[in-house]
mmCIF file of C-alpha atoms and ligand atoms in Angstrom:
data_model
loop_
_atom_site.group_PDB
_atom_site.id
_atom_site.type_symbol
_atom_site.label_atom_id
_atom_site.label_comp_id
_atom_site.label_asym_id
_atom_site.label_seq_id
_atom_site.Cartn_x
_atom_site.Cartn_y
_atom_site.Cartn_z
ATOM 1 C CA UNK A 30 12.659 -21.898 5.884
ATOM 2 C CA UNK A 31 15.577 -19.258 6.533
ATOM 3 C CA UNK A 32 15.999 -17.740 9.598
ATOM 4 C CA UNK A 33 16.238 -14.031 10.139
ATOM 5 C CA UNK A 34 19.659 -14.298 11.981
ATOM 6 C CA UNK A 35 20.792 -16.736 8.666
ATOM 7 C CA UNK A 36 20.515 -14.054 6.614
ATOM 8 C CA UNK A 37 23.604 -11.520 6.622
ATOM 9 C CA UNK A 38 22.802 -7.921 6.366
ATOM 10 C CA UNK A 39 24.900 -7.760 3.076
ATOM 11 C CA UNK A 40 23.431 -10.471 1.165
ATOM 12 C CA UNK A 41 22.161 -8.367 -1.678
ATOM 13 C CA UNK A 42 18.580 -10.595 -2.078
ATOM 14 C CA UNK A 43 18.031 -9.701 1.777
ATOM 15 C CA UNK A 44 14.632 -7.817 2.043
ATOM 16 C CA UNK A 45 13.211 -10.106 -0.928
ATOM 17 C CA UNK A 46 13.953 -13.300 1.087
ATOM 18 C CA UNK A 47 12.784 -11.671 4.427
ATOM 19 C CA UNK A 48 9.307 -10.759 2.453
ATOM 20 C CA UNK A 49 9.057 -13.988 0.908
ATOM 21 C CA UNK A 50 9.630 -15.392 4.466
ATOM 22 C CA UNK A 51 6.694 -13.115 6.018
ATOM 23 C CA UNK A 52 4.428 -14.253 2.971
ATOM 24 C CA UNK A 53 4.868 -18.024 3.484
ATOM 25 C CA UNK A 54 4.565 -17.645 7.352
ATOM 26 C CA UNK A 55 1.066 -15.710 6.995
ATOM 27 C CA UNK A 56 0.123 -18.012 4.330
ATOM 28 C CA UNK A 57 0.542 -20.901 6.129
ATOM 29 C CA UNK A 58 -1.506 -18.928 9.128
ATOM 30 C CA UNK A 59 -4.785 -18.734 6.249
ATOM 31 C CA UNK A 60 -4.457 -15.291 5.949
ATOM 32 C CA UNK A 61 -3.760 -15.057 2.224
ATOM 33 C CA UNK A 62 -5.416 -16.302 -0.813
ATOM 34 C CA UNK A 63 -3.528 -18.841 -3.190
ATOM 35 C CA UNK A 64 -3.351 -16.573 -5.772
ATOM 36 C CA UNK A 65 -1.004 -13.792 -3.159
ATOM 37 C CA UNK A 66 2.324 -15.461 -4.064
ATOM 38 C CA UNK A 67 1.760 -15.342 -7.919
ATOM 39 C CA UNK A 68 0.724 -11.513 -7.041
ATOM 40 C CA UNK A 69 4.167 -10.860 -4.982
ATOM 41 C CA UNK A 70 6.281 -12.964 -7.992
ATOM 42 C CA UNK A 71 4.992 -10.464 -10.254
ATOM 43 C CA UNK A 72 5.698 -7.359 -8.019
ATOM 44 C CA UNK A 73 9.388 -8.710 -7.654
ATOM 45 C CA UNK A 74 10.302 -9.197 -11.461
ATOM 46 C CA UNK A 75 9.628 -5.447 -11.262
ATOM 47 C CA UNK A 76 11.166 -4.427 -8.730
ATOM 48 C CA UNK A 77 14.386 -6.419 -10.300
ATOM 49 C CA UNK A 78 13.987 -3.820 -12.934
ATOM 50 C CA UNK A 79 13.825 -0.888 -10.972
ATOM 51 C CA UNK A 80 16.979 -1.873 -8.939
ATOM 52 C CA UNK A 81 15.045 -2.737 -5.894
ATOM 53 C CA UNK A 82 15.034 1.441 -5.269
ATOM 54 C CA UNK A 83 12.678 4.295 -5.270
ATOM 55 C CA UNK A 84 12.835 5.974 -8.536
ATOM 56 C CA UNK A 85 12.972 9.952 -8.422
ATOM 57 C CA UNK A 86 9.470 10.051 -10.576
ATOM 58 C CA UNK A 87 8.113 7.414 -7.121
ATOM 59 C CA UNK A 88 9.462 9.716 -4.799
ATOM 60 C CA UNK A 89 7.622 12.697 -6.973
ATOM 61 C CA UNK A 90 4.461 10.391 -6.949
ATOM 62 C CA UNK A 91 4.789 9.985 -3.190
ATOM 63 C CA UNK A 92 5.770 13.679 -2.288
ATOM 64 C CA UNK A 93 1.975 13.927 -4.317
ATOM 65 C CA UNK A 94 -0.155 11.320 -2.824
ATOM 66 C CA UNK A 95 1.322 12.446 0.275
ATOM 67 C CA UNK A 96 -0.021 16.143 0.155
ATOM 68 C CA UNK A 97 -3.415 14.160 -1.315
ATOM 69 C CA UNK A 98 -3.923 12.546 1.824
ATOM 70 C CA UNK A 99 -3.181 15.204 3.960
ATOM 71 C CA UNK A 100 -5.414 17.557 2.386
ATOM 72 C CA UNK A 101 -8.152 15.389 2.269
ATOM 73 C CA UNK A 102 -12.050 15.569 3.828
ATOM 74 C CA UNK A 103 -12.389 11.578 4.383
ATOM 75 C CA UNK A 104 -9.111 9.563 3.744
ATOM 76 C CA UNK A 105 -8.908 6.106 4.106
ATOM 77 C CA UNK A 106 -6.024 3.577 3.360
ATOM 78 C CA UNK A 107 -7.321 0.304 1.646
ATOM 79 C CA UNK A 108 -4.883 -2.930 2.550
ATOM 80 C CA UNK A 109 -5.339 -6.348 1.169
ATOM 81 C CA UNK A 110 -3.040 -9.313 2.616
ATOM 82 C CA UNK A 111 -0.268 -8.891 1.236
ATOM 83 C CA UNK A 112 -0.261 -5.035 2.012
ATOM 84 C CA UNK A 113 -0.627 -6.053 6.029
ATOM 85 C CA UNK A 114 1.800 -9.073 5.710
ATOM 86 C CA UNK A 115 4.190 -6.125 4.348
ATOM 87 C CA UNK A 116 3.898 -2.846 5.071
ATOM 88 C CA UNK A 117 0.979 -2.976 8.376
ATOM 89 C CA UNK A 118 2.604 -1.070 10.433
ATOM 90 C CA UNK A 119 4.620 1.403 8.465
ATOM 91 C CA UNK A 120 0.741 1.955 7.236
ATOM 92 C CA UNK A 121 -0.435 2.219 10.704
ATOM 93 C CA UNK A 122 1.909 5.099 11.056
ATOM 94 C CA UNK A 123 0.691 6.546 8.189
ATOM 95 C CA UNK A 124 -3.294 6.016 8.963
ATOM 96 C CA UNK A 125 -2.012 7.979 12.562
ATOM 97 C CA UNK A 126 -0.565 10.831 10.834
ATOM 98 C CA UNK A 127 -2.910 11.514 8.783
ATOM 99 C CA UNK A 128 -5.785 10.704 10.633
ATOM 100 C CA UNK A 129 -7.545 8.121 8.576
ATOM 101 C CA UNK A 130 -9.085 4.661 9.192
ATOM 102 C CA UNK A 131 -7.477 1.497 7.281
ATOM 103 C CA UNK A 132 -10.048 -0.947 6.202
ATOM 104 C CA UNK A 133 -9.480 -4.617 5.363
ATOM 105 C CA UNK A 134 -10.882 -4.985 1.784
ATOM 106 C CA UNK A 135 -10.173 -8.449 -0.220
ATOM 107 C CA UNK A 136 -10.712 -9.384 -3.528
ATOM 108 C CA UNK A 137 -10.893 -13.126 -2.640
ATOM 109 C CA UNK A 138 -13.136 -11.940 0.718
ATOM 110 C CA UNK A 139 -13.885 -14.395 3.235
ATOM 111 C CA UNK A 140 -14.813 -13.229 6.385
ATOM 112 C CA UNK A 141 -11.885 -15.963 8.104
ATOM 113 C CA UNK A 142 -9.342 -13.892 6.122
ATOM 114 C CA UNK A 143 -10.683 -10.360 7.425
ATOM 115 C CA UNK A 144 -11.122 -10.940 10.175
ATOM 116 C CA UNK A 145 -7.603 -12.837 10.716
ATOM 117 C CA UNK A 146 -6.071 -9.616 9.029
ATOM 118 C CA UNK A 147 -7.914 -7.295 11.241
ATOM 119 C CA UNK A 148 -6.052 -8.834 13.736
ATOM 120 C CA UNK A 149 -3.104 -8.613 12.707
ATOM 121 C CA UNK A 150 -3.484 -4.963 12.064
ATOM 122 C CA UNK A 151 -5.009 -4.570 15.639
ATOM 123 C CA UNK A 152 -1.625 -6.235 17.096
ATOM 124 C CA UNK A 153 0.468 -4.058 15.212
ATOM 125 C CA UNK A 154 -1.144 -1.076 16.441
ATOM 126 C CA UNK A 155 -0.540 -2.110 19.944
ATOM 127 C CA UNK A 156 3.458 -2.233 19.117
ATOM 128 C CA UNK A 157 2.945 0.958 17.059
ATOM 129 C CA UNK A 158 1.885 2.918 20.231
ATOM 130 C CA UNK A 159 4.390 2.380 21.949
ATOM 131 C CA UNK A 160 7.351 3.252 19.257
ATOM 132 C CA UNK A 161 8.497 6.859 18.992
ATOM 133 C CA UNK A 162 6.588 9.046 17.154
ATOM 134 C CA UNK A 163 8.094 9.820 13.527
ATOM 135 C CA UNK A 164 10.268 12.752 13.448
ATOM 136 C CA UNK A 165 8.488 16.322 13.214
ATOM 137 C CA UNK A 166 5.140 14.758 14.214
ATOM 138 C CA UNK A 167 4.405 17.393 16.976
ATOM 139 C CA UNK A 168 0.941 15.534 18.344
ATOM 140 C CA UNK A 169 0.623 13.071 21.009
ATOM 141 C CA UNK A 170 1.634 9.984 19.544
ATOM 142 C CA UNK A 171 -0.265 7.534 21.530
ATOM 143 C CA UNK A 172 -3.555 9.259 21.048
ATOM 144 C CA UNK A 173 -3.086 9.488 17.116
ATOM 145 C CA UNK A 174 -2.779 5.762 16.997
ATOM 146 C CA UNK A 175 -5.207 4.774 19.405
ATOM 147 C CA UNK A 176 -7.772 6.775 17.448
ATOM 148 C CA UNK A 177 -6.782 4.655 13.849
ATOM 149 C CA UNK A 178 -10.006 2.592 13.042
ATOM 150 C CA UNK A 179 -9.517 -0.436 11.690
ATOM 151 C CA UNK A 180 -12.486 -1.269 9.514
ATOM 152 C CA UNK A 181 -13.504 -4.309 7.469
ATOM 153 C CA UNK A 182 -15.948 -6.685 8.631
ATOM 154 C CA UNK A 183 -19.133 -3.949 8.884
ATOM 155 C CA UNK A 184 -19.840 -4.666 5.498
ATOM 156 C CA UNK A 185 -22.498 -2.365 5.549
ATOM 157 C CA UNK A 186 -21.162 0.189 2.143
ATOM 158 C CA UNK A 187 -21.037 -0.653 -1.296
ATOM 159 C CA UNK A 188 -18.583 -0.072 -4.262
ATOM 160 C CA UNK A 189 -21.381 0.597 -7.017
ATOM 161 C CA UNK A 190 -20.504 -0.628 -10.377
ATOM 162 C CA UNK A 191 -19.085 -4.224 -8.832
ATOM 163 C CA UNK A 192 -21.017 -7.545 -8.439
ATOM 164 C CA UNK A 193 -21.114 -9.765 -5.372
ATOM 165 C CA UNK A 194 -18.577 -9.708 -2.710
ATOM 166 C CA UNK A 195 -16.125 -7.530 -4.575
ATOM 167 C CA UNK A 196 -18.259 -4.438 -3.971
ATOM 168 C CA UNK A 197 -18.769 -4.819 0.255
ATOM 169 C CA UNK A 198 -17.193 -2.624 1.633
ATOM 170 C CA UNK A 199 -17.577 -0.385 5.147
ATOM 171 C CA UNK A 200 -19.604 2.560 4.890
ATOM 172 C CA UNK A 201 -17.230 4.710 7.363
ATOM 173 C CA UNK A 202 -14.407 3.233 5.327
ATOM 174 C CA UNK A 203 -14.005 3.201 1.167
ATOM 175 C CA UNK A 204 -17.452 4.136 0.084
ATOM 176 C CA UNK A 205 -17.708 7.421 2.104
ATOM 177 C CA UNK A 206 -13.872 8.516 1.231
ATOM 178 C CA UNK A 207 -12.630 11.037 -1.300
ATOM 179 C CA UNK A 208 -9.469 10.176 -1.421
ATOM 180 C CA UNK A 209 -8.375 6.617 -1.259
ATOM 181 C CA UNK A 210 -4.749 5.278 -0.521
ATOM 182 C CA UNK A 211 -4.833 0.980 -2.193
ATOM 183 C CA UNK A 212 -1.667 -0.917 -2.812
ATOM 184 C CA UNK A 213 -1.699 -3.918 -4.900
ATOM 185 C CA UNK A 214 -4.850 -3.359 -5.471
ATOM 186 C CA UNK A 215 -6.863 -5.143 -8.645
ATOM 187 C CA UNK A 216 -8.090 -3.451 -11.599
ATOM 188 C CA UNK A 217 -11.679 -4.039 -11.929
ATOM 189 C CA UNK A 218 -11.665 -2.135 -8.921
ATOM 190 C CA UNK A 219 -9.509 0.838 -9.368
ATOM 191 C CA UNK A 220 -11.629 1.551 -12.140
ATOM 192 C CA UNK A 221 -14.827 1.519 -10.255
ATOM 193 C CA UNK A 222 -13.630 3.856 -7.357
ATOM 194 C CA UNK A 223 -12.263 6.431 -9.906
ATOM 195 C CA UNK A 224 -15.549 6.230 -11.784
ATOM 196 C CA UNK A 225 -16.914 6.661 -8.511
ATOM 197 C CA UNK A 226 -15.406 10.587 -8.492
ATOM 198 C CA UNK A 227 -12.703 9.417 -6.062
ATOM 199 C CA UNK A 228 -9.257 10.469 -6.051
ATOM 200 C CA UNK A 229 -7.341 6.884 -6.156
ATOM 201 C CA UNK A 230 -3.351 6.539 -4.982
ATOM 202 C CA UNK A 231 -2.206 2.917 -6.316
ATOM 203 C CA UNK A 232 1.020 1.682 -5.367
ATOM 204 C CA UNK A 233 1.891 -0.821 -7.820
ATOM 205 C CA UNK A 234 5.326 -2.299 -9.132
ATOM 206 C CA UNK A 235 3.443 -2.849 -12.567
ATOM 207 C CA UNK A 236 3.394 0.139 -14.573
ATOM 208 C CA UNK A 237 1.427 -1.255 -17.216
ATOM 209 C CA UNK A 238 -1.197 -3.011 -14.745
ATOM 210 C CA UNK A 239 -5.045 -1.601 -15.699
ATOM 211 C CA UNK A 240 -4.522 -0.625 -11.887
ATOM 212 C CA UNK A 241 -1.304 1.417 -12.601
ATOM 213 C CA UNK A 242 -3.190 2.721 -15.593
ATOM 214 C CA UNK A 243 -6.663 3.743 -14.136
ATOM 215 C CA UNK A 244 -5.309 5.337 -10.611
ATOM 216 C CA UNK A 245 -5.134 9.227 -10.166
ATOM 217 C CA UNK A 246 -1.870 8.746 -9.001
ATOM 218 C CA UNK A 247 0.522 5.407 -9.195
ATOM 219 C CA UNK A 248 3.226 5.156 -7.450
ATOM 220 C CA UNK A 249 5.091 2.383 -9.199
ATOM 221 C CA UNK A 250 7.330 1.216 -5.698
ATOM 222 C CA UNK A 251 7.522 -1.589 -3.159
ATOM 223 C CA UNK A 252 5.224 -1.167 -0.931
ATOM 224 C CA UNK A 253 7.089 -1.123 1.760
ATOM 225 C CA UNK A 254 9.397 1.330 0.958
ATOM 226 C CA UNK A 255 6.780 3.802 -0.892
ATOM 227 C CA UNK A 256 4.763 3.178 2.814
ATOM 228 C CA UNK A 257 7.715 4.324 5.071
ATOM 229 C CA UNK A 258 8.434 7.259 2.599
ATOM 230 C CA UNK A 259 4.636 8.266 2.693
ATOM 231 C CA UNK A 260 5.344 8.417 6.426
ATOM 232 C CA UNK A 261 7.900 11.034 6.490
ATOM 233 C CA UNK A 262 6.333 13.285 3.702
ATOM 234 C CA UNK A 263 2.979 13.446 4.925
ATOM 235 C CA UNK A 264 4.647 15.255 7.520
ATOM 236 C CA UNK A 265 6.260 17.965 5.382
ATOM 237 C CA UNK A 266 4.899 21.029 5.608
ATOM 238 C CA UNK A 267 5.450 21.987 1.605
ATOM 239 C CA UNK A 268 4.128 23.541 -1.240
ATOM 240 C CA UNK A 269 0.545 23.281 -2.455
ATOM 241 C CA UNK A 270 -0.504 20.377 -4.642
ATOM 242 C CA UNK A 271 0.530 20.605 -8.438
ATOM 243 C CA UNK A 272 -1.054 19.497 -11.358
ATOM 244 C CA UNK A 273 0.069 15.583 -11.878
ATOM 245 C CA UNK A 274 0.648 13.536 -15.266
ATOM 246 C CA UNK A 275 0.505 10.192 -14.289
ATOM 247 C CA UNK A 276 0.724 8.728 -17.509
ATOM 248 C CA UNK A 277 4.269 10.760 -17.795
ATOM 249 C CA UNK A 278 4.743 8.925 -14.912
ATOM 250 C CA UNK A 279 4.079 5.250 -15.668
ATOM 251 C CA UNK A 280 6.459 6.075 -18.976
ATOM 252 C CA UNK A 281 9.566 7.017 -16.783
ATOM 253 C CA UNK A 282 9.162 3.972 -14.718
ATOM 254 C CA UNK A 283 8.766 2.239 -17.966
ATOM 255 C CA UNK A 284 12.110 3.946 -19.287
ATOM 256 C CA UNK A 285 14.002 3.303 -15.793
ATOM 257 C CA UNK A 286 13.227 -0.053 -16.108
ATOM 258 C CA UNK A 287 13.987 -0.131 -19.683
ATOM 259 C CA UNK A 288 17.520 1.141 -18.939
ATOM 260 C CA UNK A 289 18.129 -1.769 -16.070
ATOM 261 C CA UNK A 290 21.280 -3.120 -18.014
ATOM 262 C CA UNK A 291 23.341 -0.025 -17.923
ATOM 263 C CA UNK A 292 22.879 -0.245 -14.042
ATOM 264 C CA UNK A 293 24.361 -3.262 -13.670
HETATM 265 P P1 ATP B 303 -4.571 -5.370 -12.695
HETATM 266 O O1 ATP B 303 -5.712 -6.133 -12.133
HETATM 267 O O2 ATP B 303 -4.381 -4.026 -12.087
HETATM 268 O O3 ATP B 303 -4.515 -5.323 -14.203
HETATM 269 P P2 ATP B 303 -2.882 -7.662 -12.328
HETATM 270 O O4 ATP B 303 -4.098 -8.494 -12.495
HETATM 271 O O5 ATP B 303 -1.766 -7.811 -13.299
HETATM 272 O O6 ATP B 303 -3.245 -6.141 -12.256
HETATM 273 P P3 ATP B 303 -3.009 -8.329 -9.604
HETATM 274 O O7 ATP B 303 -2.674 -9.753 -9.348
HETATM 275 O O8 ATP B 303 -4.426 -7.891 -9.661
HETATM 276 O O9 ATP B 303 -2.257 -7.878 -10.909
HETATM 277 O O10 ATP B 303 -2.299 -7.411 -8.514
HETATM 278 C C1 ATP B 303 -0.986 -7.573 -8.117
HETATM 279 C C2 ATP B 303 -0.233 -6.314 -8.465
HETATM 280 O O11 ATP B 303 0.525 -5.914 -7.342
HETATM 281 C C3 ATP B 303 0.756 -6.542 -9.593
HETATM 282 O O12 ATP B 303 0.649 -5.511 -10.523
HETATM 283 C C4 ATP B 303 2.132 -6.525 -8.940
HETATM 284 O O13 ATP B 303 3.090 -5.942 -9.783
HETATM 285 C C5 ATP B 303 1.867 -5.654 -7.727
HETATM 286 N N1 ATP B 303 2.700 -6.001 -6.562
HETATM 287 C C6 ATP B 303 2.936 -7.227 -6.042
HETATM 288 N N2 ATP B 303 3.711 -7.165 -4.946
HETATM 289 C C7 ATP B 303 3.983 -5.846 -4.749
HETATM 290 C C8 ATP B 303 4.722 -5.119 -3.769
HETATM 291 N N3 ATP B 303 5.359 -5.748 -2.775
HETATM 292 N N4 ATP B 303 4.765 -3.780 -3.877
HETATM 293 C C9 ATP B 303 4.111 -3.136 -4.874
HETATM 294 N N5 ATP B 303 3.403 -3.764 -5.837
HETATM 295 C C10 ATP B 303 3.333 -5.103 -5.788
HETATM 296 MG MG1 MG B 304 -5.956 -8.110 -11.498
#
């Protein structure tokens, strides 16, 4: 396996390799199902198309959600494995400044792999309180983060319309939220927490997944990248939210990606 340090900081395929290299490490550590590589492959080929860059209609997406989760009564940010193997603590910052509890919720659940994850999270808090706060966050840093729940293994709430372990989920967490921020997350679902009558943020590379498809808003972006851009705009004091097409949406990522040869 490649080592950061092998890895020069101009070798264009840089971040993929380093997030390949953080997948294989936590998958040989049990934390993610078989199926999260196949998941990731099919993130990349999109992100290939996109030019590995957030589009102007996924920063207008995230300028959106952003405002969404700010404004919101009971926020919560939904990670599977891959989402904490990627983007955990640029998430962490986000549950902080916003003021919402993240909750471990698989769709393969085991209660090894939340629990494992839960720990992961809880050790990335640690480092996150003692970073600088992000810029224009006017709070006390340390407090905001030490006051991030990180839910999961309560299963004591429901996701009505789902069968078996699919539909656990913690009461505090998902089922008592309005608005509800899920990467990567699976279809079935999506669907259920916007029939539900709550306000769903996807981030998904796929525009044409049934999650992409079914979300209030998608932001079709890495996660990583849509995570530490979340960050900084949830902290924008801006106009009110608009009115949002996301189908008009998923087409321009369609088109950008659509147009990939003229960019190379
Ligand atoms: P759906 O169930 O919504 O129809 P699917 O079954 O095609 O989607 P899943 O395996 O359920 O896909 O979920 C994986 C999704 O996550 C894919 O759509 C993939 O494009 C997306 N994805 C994978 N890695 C990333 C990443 N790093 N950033 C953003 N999205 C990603
Ligand atoms: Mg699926």
């Amino acid at each position: 396996m490649l080592e950061l340090g092998e890895i020069p900081e101009s070798h264009p395929r840089r971040a993929s390799l380093l997030a390949r290299k953080k997948l294989v490490e936590a998958s040989d550590a049990g934390l993610l199902a078989d199926s999260a590589m196949i998941a990731h492959g099919r993130g990349e080929a999109f992100d290939y198309l996109l030019g590995e860059m957030t589009s102007d209609s996924a920063s207008r997406a995230i300028k959106h959600a952003s405002k969404m989760l700010v404004s919101a009564k009971s926020p919560v940010i939904s990670v599977n494995g891959n989402t904490v193997v990627l983007a955990g603590k640029e998430l962490i910052r986000l549950a902080a400044v916003v003021g919402c509890p993240i909750e471990v919720n698989l769709y393969y659940r085991t209660s090894e792999r939340v629990s494992g994850l839960i720990g992961v999270l809880e050790d990335l808090k640690s480092e996150v309180l003692s970073e600088e706060a992000p810029e224009g966050f006017n709070e006390d840093w340390f407090s905001s983060v030490s006051s991030v729940e990180i839910l999961g293994d309560e299963e004591d709430g429901r996701i009505e319309g789902l069968e078996g372990p699919r539909s656990i989920c913690s009461s505090n967490g998902i089922e008592s939220s309005d608005v509800i921020l899920v990467p990567l997350e699976d279809g079935d679902r999506c669907e259920a927490l916007v029939s539900l009558g709550k306000k769903v943020i996807a981030i998904d590379l796929n525009p044409l997944s049934r999650t992409a498809r079914a979300a209030t808003v998608t932001i079709v972006d890495e996660v990583l990248r849509a995570s530490k851009k979340l960050v900084s705009d949830a902290l924008l004091i801006d106009e009110d939210v608009h009115d949002w097409d996301n189908e008009a949406a998923l087409r321009e990522a369609l088109e950008i990606m659509g147009s990939a040869m003229s960019r190379v």
